[in-house]
Short mmCIF file of C-alpha atoms in Angstrom, two decimals:
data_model
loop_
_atom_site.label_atom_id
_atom_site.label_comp_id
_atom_site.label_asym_id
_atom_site.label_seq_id
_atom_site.Cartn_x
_atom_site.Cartn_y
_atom_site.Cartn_z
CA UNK A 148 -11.64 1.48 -12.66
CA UNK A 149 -9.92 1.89 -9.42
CA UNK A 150 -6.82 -0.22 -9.54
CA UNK A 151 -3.20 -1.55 -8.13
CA UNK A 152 -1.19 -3.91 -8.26
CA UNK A 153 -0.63 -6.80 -5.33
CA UNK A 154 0.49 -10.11 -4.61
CA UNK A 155 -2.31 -12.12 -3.71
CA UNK A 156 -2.02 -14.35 -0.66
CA UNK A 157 -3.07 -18.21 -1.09
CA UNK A 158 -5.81 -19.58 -0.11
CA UNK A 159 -4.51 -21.61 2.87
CA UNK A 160 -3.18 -18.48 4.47
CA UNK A 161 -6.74 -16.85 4.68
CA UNK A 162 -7.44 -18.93 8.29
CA UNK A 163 -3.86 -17.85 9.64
CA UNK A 164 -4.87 -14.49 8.81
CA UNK A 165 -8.31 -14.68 10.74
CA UNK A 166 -6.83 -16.35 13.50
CA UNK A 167 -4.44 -13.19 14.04
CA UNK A 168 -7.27 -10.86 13.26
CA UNK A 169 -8.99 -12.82 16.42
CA UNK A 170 -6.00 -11.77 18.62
CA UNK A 171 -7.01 -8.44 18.24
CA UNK A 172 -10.94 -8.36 18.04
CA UNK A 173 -11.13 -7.46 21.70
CA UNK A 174 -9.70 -3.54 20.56
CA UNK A 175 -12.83 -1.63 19.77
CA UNK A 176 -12.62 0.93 17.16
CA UNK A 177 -10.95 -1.87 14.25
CA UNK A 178 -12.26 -2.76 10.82
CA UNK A 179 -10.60 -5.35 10.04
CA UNK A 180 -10.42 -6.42 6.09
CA UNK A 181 -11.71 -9.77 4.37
CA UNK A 182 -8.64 -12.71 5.28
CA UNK A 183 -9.76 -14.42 1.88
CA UNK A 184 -8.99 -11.15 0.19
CA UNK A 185 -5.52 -10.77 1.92
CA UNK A 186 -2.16 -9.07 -0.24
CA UNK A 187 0.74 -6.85 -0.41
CA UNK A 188 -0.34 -3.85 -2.05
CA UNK A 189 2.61 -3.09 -4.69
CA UNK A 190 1.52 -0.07 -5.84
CA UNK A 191 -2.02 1.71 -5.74
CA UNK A 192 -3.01 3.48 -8.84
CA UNK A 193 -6.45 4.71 -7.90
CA UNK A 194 -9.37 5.94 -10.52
CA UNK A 195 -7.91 4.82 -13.91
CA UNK A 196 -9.47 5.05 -17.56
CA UNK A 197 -10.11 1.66 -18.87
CA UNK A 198 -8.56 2.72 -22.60
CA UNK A 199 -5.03 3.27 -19.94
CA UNK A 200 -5.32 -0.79 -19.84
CA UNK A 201 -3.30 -1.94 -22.50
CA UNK A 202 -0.56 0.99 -22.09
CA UNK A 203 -0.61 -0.37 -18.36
CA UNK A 204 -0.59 -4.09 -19.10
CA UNK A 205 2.38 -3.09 -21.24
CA UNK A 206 4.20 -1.44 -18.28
CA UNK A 207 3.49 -4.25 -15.75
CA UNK A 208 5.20 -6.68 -18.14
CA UNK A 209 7.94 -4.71 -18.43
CA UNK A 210 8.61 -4.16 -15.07
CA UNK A 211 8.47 -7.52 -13.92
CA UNK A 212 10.94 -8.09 -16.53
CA UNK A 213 13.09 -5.30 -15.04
CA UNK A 214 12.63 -6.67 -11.80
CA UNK A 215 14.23 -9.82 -13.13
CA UNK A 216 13.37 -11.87 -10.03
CA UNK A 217 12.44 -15.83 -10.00
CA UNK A 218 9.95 -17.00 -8.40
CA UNK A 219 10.16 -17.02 -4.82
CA UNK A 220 8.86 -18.08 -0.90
CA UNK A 221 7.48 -15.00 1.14
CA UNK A 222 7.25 -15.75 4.64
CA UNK A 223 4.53 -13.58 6.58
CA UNK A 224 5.05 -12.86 10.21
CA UNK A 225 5.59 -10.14 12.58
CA UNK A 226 3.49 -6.98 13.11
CA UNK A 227 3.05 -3.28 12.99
CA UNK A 228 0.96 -0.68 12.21
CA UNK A 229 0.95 2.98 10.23
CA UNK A 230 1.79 5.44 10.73
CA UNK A 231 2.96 4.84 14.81
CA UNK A 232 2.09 3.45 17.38
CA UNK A 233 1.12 6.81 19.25
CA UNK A 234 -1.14 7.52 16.39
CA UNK A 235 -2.92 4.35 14.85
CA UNK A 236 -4.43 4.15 11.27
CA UNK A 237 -3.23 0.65 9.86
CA UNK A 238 -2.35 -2.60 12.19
CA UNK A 239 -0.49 -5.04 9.63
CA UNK A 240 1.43 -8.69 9.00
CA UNK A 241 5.13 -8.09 7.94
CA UNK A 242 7.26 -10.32 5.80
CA UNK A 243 9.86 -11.96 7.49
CA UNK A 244 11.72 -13.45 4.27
CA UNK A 245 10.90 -12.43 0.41
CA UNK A 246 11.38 -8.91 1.33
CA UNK A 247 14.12 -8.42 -0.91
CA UNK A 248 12.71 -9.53 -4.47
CA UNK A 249 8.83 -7.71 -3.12
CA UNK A 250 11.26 -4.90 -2.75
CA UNK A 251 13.01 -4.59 -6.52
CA UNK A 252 9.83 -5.78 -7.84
CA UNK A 253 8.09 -2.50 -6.10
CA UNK A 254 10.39 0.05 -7.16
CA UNK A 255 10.06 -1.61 -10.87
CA UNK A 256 6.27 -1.15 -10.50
CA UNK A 257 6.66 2.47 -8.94
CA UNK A 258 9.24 2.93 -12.27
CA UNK A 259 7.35 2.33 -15.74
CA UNK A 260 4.07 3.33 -13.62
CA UNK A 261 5.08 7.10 -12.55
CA UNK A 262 6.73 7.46 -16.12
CA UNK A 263 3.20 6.72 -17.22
CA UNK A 264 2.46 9.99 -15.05
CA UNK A 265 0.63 7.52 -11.87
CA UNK A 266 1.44 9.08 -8.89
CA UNK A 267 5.01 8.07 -7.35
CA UNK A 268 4.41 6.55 -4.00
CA UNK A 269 5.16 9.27 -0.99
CA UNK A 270 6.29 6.70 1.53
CA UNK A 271 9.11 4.32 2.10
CA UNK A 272 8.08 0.75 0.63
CA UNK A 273 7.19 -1.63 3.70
CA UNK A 274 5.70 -5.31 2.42
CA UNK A 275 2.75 -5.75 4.32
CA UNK A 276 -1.06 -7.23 4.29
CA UNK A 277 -3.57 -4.97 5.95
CA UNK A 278 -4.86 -6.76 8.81
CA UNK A 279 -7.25 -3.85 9.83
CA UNK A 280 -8.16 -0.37 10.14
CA UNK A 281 -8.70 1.66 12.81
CA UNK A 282 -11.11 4.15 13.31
CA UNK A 283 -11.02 5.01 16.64
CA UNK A 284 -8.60 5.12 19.88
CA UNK A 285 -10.75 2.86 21.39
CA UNK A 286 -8.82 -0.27 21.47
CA UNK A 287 -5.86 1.58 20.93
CA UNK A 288 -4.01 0.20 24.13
CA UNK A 289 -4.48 -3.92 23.58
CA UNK A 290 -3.08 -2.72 20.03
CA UNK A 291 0.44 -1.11 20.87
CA UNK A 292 0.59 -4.44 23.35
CA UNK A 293 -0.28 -7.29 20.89
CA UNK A 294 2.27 -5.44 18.15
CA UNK A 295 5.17 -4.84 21.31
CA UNK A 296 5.12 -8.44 22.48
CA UNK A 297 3.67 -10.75 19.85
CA UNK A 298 5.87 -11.95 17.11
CA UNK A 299 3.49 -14.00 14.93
CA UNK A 300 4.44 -16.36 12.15
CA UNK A 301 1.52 -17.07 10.07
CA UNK A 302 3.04 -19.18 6.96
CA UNK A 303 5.02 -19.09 3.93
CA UNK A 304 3.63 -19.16 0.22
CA UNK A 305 5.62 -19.44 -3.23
CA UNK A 306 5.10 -16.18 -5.49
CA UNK A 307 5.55 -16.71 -9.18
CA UNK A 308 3.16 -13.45 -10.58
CA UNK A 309 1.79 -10.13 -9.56
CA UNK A 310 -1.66 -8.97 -10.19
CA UNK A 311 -3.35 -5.97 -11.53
CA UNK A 312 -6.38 -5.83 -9.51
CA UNK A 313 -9.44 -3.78 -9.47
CA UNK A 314 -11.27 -3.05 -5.71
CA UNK A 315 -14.84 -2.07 -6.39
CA UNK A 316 -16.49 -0.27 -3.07
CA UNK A 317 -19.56 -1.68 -1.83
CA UNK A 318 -21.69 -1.06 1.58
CA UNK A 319 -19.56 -4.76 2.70
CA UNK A 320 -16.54 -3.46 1.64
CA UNK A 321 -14.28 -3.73 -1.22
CA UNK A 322 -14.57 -6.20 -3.76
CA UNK A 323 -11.10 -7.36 -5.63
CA UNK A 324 -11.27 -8.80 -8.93
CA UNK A 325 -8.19 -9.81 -10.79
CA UNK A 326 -7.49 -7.72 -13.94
CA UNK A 327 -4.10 -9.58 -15.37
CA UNK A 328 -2.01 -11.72 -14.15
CA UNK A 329 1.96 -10.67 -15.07
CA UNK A 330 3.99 -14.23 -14.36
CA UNK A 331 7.86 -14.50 -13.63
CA UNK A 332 9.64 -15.71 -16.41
#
């Protein structure tokens, strides 16, 4: 199973999401990803044995325990991309409020999950949702300008749970399926 862990953007922020993805569908060389499958990844675990589950289920719990954060409002705005703007592989929405709590419950995750031996993460934790991907330098230009002067806010939701998630590939891209659900206390 290939697997991580997200927050899971409502439904009503799917349309936001496309509406920014329009913004930048003149730049050739993005693929941009599915707005009704739009989240923060927490932590990506990759290929994982299903018989790992329960062990991992385990973990989750615990860690949104350690965590020990109530449910709260993300606000999504503001752009960038990975890993620079000279050289262009992700273009993402930031959080502009929630950042915080995504933050402790992220290095939680990264926590009871590397002492499970998962691989620790090998960048600094930035809450985002993949807007697209890009492929080529194409479009590369309109890109730096939309993230330099545009300073989108697309919407606020309530989160009260993380996910374990599996992404199956397909020739249409990746399929998300929700494994658990791990609620705030």
């Amino acid at each position: 199973m290939r697997l991580f862990v997200s927050v899971d953007l409502p439904d009503d922020l799917a349309d936001p999401v496309a509406d920014l993805q329009d913004e930048f569908a003149a730049a050739s060389g993005l693929d941009f990803t599915d707005p009704e499958q739009a989240h923060l990844t927490m932590k990506f675990l990759g290929e994982t044995d299903e018989d790992r589950l329960p062990a991992l289920e385990r973990a989750l719990s615990a860690a949104v325990d350690d965590a020990d954060v109530d449910p709260f409002t993300v606000r999504y705005g503001g752009l960038g991309v990975f890993p620079s703007l000279d050289y262009i592989s992700v273009v993402w929405l930031g959080v502009e409020a929630g950042g915080e709590e995504l933050t402790r419950l992220h290095e939680a995750i990264e926590d009871r999950t590397t002492a499970m031996g998962f691989d620790p993460e090998d960048h600094e934790f930035t809450p985002h949702v993949t807007l697209a991907r890009m492929n080529h330098a194409g479009g590369k230009e309109l890109v730096q300008d939309l993230v330099r002067e545009r300073e989108p806010t697309i919407g606020e939701a309530r989160v009260d749970e993380i996910r374990l998630t599996e992404s199956t590939l397909t020739d249409e891209g990746p399929l998300y399926s929700t494994v658990e659900s791990f609620p705030f206390e």
